[in-house]
mmCIF file of C-alpha atoms in Angstrom:
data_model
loop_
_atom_site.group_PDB
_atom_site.id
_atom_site.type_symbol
_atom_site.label_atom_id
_atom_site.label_comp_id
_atom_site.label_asym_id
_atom_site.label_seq_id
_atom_site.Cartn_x
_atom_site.Cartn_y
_atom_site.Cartn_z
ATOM 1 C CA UNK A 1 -33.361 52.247 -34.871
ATOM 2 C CA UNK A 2 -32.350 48.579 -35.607
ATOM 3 C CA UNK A 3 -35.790 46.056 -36.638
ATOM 4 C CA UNK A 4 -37.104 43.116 -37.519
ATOM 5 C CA UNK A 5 -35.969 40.001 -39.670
ATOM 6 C CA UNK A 6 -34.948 39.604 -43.276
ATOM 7 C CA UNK A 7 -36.674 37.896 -46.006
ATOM 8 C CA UNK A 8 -35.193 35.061 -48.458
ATOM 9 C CA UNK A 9 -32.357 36.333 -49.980
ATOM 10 C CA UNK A 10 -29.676 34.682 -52.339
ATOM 11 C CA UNK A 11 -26.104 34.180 -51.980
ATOM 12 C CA UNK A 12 -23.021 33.299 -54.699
ATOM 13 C CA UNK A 13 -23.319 31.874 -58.104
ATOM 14 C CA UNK A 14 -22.475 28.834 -59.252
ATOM 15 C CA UNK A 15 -22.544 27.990 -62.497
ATOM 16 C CA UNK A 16 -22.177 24.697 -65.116
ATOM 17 C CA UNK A 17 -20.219 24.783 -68.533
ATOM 18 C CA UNK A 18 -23.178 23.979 -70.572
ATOM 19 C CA UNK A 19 -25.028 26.062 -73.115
ATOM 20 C CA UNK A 20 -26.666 29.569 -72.934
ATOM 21 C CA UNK A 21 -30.145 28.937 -71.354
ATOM 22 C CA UNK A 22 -33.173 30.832 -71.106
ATOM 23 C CA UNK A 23 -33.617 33.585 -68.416
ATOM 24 C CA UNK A 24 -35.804 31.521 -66.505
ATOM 25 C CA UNK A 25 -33.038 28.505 -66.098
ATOM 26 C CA UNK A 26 -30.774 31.019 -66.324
ATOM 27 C CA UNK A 27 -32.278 32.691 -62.705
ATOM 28 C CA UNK A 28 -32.258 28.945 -61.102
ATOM 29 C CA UNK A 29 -28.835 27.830 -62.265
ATOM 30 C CA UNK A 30 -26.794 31.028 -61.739
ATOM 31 C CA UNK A 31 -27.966 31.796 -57.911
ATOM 32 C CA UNK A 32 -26.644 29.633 -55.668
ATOM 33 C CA UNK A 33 -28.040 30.175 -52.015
ATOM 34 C CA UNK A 34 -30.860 31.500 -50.147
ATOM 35 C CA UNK A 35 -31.442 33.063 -46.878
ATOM 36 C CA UNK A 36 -34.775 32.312 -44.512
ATOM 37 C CA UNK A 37 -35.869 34.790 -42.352
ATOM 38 C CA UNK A 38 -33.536 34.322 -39.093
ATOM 39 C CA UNK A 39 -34.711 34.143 -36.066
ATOM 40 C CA UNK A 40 -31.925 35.228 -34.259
ATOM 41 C CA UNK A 41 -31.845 38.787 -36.413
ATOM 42 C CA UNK A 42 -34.177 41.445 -35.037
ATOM 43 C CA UNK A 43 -34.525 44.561 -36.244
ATOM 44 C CA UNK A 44 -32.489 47.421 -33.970
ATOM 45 C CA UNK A 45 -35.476 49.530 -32.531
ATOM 46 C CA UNK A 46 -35.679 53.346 -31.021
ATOM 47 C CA UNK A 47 -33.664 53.883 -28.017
ATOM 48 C CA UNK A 48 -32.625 50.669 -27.611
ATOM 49 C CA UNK A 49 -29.211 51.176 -28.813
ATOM 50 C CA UNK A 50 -26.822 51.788 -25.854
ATOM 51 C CA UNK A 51 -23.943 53.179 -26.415
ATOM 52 C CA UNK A 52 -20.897 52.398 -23.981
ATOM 53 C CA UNK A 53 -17.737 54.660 -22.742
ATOM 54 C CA UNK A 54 -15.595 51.328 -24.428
ATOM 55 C CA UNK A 55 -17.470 51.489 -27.840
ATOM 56 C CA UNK A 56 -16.605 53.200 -31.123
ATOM 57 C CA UNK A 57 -18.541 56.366 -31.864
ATOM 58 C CA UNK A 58 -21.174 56.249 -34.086
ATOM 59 C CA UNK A 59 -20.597 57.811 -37.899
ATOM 60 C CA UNK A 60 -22.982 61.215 -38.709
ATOM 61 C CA UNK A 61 -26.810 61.035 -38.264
ATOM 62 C CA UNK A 62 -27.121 63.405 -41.213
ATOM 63 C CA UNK A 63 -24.960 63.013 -44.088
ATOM 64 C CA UNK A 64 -22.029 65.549 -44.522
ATOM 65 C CA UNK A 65 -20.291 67.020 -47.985
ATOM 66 C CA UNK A 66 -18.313 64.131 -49.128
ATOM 67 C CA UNK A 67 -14.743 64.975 -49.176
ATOM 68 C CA UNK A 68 -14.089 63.657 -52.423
ATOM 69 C CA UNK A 69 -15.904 63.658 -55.868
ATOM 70 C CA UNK A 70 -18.821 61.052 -56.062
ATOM 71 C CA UNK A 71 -16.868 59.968 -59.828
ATOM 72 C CA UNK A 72 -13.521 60.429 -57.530
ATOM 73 C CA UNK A 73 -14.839 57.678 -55.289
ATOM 74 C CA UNK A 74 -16.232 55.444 -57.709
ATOM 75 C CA UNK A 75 -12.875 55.248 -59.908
ATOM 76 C CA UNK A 76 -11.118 54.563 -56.668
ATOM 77 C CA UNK A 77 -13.081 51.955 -55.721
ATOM 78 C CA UNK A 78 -13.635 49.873 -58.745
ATOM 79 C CA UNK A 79 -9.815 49.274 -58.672
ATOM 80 C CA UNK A 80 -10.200 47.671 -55.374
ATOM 81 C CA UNK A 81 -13.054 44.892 -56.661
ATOM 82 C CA UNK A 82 -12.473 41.942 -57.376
ATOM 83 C CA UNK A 83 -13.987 38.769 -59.190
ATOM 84 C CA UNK A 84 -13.257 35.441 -57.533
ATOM 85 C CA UNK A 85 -13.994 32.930 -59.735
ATOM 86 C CA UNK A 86 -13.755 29.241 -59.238
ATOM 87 C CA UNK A 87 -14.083 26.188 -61.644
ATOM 88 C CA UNK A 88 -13.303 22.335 -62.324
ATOM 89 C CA UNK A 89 -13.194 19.935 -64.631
ATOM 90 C CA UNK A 90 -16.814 18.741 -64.244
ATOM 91 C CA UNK A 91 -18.065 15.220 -63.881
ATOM 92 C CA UNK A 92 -17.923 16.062 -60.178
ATOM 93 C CA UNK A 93 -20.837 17.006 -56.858
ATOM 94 C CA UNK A 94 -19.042 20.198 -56.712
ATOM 95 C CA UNK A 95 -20.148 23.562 -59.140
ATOM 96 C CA UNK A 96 -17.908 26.188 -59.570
ATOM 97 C CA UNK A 97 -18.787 29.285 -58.591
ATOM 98 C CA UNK A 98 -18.365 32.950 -59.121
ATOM 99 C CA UNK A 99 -18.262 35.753 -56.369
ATOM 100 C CA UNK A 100 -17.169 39.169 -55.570
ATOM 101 C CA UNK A 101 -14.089 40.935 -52.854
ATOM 102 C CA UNK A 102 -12.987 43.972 -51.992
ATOM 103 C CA UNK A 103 -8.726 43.982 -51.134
ATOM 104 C CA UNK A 104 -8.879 46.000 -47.752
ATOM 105 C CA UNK A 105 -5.324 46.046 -47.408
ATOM 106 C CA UNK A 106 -2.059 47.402 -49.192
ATOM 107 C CA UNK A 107 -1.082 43.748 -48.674
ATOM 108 C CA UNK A 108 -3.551 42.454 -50.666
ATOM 109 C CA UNK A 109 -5.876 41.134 -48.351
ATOM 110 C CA UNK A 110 -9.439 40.654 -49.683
ATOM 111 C CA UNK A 111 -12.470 40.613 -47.287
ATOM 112 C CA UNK A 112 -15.231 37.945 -48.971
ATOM 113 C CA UNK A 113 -18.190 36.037 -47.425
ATOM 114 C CA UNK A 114 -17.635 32.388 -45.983
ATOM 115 C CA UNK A 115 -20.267 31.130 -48.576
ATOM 116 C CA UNK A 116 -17.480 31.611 -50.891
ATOM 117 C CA UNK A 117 -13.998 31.560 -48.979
ATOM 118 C CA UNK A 118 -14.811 27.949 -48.308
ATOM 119 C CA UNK A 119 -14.078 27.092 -51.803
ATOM 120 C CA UNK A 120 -10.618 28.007 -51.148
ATOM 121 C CA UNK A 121 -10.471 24.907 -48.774
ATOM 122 C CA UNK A 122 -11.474 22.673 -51.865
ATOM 123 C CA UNK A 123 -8.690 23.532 -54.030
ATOM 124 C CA UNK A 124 -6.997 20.841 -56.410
ATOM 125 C CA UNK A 125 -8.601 17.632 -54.452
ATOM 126 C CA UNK A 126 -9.879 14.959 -56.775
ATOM 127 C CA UNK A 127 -13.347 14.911 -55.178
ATOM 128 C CA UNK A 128 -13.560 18.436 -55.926
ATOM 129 C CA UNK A 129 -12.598 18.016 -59.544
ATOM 130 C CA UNK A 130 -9.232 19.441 -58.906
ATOM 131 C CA UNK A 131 -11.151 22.955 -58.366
ATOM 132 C CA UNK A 132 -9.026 25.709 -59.201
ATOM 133 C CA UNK A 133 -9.610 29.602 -58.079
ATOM 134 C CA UNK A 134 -8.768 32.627 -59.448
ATOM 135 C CA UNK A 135 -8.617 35.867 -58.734
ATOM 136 C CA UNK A 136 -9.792 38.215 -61.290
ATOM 137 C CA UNK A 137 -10.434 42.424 -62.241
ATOM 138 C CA UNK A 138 -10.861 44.893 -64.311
ATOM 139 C CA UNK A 139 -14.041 46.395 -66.128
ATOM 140 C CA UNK A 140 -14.588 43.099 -67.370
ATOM 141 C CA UNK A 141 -12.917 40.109 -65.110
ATOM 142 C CA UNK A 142 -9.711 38.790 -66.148
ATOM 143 C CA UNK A 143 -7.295 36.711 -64.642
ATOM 144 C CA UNK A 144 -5.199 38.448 -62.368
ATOM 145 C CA UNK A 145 -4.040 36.803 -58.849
ATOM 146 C CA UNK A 146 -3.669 33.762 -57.462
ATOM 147 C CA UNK A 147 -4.998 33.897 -53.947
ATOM 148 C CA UNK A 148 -4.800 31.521 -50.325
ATOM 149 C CA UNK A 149 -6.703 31.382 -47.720
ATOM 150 C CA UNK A 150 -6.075 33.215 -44.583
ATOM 151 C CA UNK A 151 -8.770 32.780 -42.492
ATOM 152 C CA UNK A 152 -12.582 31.530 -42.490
ATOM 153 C CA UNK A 153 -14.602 31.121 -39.196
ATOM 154 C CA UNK A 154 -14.571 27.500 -38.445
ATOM 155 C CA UNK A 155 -18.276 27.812 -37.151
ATOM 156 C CA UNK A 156 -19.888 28.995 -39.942
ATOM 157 C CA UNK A 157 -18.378 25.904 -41.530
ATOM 158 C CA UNK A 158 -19.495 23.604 -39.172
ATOM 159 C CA UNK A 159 -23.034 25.257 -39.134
ATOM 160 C CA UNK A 160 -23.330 25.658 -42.551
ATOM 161 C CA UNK A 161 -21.950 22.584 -44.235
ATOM 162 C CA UNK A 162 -25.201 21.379 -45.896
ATOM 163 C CA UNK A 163 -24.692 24.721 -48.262
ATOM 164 C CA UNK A 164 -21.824 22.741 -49.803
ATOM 165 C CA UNK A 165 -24.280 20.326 -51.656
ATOM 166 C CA UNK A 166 -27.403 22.989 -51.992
ATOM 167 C CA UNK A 167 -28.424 24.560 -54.917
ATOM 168 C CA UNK A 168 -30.388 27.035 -53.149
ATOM 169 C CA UNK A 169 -29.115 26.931 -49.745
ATOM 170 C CA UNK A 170 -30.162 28.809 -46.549
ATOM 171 C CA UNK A 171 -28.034 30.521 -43.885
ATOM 172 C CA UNK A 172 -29.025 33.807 -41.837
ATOM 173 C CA UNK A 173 -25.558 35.364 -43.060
ATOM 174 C CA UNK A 174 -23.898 34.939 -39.492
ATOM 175 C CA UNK A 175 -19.881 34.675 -39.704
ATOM 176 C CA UNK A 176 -20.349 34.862 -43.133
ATOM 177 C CA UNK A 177 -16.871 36.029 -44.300
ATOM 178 C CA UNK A 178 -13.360 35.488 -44.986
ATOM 179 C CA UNK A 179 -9.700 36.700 -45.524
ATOM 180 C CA UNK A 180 -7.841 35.523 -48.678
ATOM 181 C CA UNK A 181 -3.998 36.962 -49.426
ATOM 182 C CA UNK A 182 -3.446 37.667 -52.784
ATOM 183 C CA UNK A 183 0.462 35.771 -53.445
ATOM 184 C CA UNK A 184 0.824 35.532 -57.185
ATOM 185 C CA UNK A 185 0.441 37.025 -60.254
ATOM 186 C CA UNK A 186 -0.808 34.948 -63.041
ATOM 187 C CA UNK A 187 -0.627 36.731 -66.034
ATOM 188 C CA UNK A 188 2.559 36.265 -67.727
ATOM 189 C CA UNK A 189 5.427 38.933 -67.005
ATOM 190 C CA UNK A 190 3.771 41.076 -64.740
ATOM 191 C CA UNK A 191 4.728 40.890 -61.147
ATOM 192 C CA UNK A 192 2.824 41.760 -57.801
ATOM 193 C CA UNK A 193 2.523 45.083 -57.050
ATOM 194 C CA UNK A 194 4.140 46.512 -53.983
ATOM 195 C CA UNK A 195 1.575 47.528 -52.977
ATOM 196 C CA UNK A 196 -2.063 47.112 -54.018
ATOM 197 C CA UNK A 197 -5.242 49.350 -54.423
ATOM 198 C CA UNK A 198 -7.051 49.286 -51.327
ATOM 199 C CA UNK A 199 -10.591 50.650 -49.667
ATOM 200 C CA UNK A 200 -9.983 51.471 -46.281
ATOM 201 C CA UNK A 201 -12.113 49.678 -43.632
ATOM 202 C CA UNK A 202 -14.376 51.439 -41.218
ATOM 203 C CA UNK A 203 -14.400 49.126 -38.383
ATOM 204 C CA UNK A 204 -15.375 51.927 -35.862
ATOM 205 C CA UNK A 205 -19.346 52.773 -35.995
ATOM 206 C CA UNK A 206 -22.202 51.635 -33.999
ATOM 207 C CA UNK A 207 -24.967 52.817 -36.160
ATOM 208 C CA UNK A 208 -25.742 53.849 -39.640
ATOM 209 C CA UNK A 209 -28.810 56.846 -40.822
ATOM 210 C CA UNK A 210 -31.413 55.531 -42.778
ATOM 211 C CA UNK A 211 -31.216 56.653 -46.310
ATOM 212 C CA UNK A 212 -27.692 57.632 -45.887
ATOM 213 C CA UNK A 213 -26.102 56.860 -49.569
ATOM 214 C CA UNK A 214 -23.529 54.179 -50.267
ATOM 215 C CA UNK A 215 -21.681 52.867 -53.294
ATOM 216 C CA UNK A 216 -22.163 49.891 -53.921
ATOM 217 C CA UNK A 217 -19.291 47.196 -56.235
ATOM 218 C CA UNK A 218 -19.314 43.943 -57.094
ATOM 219 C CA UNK A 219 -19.461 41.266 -59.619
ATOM 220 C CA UNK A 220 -22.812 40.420 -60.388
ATOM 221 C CA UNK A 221 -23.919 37.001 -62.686
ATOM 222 C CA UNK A 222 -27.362 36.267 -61.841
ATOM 223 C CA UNK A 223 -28.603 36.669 -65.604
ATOM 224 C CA UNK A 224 -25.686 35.219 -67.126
ATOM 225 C CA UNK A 225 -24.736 31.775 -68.722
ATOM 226 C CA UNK A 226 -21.981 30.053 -67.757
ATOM 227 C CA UNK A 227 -19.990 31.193 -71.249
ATOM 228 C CA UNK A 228 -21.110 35.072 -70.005
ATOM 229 C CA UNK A 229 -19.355 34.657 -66.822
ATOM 230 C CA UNK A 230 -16.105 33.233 -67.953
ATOM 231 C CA UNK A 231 -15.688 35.746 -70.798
ATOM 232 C CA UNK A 232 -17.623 38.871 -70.477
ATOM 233 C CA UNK A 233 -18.662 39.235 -66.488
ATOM 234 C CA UNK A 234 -18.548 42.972 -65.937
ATOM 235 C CA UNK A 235 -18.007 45.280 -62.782
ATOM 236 C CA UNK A 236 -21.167 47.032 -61.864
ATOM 237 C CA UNK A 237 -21.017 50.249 -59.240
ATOM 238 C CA UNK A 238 -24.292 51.924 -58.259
ATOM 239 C CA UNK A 239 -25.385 54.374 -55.236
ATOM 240 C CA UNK A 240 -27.714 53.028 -53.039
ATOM 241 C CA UNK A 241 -29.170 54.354 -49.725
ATOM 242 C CA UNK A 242 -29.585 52.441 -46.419
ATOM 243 C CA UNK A 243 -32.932 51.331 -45.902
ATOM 244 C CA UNK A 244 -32.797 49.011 -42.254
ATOM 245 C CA UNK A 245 -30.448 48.314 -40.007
ATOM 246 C CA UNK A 246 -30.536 44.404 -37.879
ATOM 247 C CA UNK A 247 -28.762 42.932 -34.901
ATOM 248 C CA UNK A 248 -28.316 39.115 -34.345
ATOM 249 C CA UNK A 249 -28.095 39.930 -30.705
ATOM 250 C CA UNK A 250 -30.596 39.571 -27.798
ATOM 251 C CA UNK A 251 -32.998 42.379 -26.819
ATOM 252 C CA UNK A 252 -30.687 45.269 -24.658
ATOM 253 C CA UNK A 253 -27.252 44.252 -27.036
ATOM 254 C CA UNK A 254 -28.849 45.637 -30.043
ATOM 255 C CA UNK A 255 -25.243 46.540 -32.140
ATOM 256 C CA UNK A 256 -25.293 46.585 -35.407
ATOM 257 C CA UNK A 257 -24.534 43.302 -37.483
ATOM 258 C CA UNK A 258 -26.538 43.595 -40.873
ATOM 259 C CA UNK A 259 -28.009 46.635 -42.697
ATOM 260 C CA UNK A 260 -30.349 46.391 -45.963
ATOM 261 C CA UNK A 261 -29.849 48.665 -49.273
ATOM 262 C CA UNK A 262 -32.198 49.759 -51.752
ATOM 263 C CA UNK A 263 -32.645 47.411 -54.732
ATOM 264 C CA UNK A 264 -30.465 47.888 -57.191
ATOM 265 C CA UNK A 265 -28.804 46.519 -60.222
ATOM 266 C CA UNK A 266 -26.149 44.289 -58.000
ATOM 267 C CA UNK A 267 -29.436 42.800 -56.145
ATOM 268 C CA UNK A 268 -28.345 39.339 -58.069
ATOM 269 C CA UNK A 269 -26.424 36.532 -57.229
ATOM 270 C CA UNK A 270 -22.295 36.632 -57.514
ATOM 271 C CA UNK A 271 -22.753 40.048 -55.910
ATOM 272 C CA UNK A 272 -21.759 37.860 -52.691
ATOM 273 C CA UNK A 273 -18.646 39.482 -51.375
ATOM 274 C CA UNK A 274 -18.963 42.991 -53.361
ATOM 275 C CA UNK A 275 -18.382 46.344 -51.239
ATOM 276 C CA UNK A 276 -20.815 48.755 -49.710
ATOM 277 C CA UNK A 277 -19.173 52.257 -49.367
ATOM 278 C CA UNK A 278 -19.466 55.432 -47.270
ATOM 279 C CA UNK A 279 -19.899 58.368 -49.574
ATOM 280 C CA UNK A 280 -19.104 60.675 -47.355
ATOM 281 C CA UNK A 281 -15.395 59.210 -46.435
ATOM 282 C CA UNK A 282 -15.013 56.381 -49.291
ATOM 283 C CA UNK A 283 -14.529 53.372 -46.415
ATOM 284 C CA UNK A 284 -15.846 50.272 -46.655
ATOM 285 C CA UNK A 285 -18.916 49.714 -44.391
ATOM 286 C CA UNK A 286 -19.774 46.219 -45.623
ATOM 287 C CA UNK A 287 -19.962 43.556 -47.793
ATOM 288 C CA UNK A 288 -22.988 42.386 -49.428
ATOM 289 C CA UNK A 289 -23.576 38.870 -48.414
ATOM 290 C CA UNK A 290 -27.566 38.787 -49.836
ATOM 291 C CA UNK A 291 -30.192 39.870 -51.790
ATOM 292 C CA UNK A 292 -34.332 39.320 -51.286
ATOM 293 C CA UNK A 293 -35.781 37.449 -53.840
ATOM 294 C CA UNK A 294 -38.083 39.815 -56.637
ATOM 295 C CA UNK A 295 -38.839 39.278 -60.097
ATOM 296 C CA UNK A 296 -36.317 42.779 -60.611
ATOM 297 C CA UNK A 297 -33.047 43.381 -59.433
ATOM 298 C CA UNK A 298 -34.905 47.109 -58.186
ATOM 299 C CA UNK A 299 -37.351 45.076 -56.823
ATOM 300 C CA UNK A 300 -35.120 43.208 -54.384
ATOM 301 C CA UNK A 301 -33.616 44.205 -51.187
ATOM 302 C CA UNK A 302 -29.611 43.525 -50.780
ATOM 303 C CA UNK A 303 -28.259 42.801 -47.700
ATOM 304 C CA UNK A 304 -24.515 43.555 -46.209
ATOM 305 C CA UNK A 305 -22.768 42.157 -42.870
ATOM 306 C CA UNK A 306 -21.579 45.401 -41.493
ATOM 307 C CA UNK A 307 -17.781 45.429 -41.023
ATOM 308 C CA UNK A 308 -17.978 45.957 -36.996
ATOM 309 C CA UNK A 309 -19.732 43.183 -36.818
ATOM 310 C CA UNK A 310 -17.090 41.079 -38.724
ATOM 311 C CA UNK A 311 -14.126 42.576 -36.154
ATOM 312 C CA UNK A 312 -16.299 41.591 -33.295
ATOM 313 C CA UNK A 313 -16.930 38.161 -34.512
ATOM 314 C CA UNK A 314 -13.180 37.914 -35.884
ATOM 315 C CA UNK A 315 -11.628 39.218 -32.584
ATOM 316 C CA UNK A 316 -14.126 36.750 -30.566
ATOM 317 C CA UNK A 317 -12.790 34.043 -32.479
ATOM 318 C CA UNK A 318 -9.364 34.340 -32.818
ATOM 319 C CA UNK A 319 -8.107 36.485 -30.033
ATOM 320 C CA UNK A 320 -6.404 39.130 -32.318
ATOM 321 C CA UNK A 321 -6.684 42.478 -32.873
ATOM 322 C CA UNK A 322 -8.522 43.358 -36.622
ATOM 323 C CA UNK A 323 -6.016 46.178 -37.011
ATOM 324 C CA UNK A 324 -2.334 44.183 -35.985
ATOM 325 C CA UNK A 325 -3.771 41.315 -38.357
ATOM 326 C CA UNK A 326 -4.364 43.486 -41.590
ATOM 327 C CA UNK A 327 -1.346 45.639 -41.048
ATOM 328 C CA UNK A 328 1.187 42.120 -41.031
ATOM 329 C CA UNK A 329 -1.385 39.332 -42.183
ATOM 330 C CA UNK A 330 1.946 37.113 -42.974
ATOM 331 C CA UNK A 331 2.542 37.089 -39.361
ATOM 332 C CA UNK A 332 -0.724 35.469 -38.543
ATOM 333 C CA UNK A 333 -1.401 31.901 -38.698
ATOM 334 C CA UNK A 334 -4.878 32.152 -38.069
ATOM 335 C CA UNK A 335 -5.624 28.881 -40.282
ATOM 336 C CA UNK A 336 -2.821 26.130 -39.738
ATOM 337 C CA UNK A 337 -2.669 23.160 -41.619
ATOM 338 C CA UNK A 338 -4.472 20.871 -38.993
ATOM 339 C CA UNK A 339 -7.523 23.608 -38.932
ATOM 340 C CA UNK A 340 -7.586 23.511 -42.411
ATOM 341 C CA UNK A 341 -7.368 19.752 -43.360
ATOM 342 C CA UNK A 342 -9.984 19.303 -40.654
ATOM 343 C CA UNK A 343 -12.105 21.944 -42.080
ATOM 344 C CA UNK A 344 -11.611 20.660 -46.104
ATOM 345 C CA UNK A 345 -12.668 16.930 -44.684
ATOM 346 C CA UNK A 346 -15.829 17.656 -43.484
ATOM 347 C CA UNK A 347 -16.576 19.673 -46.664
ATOM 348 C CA UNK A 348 -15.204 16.638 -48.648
ATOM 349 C CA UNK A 349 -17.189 14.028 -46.256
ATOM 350 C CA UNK A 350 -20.691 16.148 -46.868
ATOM 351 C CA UNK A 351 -19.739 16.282 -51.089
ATOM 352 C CA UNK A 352 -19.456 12.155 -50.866
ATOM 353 C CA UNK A 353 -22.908 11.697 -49.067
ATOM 354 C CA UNK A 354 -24.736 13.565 -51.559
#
């Protein structure tokens, strides 16, 4: 069943133009945030999952043949990763930062955490030092897309906006995500697809069987300088099998929210964002949002917001069906300009205290 609370974890990295440093600087100034043991998570325990006539069925106990090839599914979904990669000009509060994404839609949306969406709101303002992001892929990141925002949870925001200024900041991983729309191509000559690469999202399961396997894709930088991550940041995928399962519900609404992995070699920071995928159907389950802090990446436990959770807290919030959003996300104005300038101030307002 679903259990207990979560250890310190780490989220995004941010990182400084400067020169290489040595791993130990190297494993303060390249990990960004940290989680604290939450009190609202609890662990899911034995029977106390209910399942209701209006709820999704739950995915296998017991793992099935996968339908495709294990090096099938890990092509596939390397295409879908992405790097999101922000920097400035310097001389400012602000760090860049470097994260992962996973584009969930033939549109080109990409589902990220919060932690780094809200960089997004930050773009080209003065304060910020007219921070610019990018979207970037491939085996090693390279500029690709341009990207905006399409929707971040206001509350996570508003609870969260010490993180801003934090080197090490602390957050239980709640509301945690975001929707960006890829809408330009920046390399020269090339177009936007019509469509894009996508991993399908599995929005539909209640619970997931311990040591069931996953593939797991994303962008990690923890050991890396600054110079590393802007030239030579590479796209890690590794299998890694479900270890826990949590809820940040009360005691008798025990659904699943947040489920821990295995460590593993993307147990680092700018993992934030990266995908967690079935092997049995190659959908997305989740997106890692943080790791437990070790002295090894196999030492450490990562940690990924399961996607049902993010419909439930997405549909709470904005009154609109996960599915209608993702299949038209133009259509949606889930972010207008008042909710965003109001949003970008109080970031701003928290940067100019510091």
């Amino acid at each position: 069943g679903i259990v207990g609370t979560t250890p310190a974890a780490h989220y995004a990295a941010p990182f400084n133009k400067t020169p290489q440093k040595t791993t130990d600087e190297i494993a303060t100034a390249t990990t960004s945030q940290k989680i604290t043991k939450p009190e609202v998570k609890k662990k899911i325990l034995p029977g106390e999952q209910k399942q209701k006539e209006s709820e999704p069925p739950a995915l296998p106990q017991t793992p099935q043949a996968s339908a495709i090839s294990l090096t099938e599914l890990n092509g596939k979904t390397r295409k879908t990763i992405v790097n999101i990669f922000c920097g400035n000009s310097g001389g400012t509060l602000l760090q860049g930062i470097t994260g992962s994404g996973v584009i969930i839609s033939p549109k080109g949306v990409i589902l990220t955490n919060a932690h780094i969406g809200q960089y997004f709101l930050l773009e080209n303002s003065s304060a910020s030092g007219y921070l610019n992001c990018q979207i970037r892929s491939g085996n090693i990141a390279e500029p690709a897309y341009d990207a905006k925002l399409l929707y971040i949870p206001s509350i996570w925001i508003e609870e969260n906006i010490d993180n801003i200024v934090i080197q090490e900041a602390k957050g239980t991983g709640q509301n945690d995500y975001a929707f960006l729309l890829i809408n330009k191509s920046i390399v020269q000559g090339k177009e936007l697809p019509q469509t894009f690469d996508f991993t399908e999202p599995n929005f539909e399961f209640n619970m997931l069987p311990f040591n069931f396997s996953t593939l797991v894709a994303s962008y990690p930088a923890g050991l890396l300088g600054a110079d590393a991550i802007q030239k030579n940041l590479g796209l890690i995928s590794t299998f890694a099998p479900i270890t826990d399962l949590f809820t940040f519900g009360a005691k008798g609404l025990s659904l699943l929210d947040i489920f821990a992995l295995g460590g593993n070699i993307a147990s680092q920071g700018g993992s934030s964002g990266g995908a967690v995928i079935s092997t049995i159907d190659g959908k997305l389950l989740g997106i890692i949002t943080t790791s437990s802090e070790a002295t090894t990446t196999s030492g450490r436990t990562l940690y990924a917001i399961a996607l049902p959770y993010i419909k439930r807290s997405f549909e709470t919030y904005t009154g609109k069906n996960i599915a209608w959003f993702l299949e038209d996300p133009a259509a949606y104005d889930l972010l207008p300009a008042n909710e965003f300038d109001r949003l970008k101030e109080l970031l701003l307002k928290r940067l100019e205290k510091k």
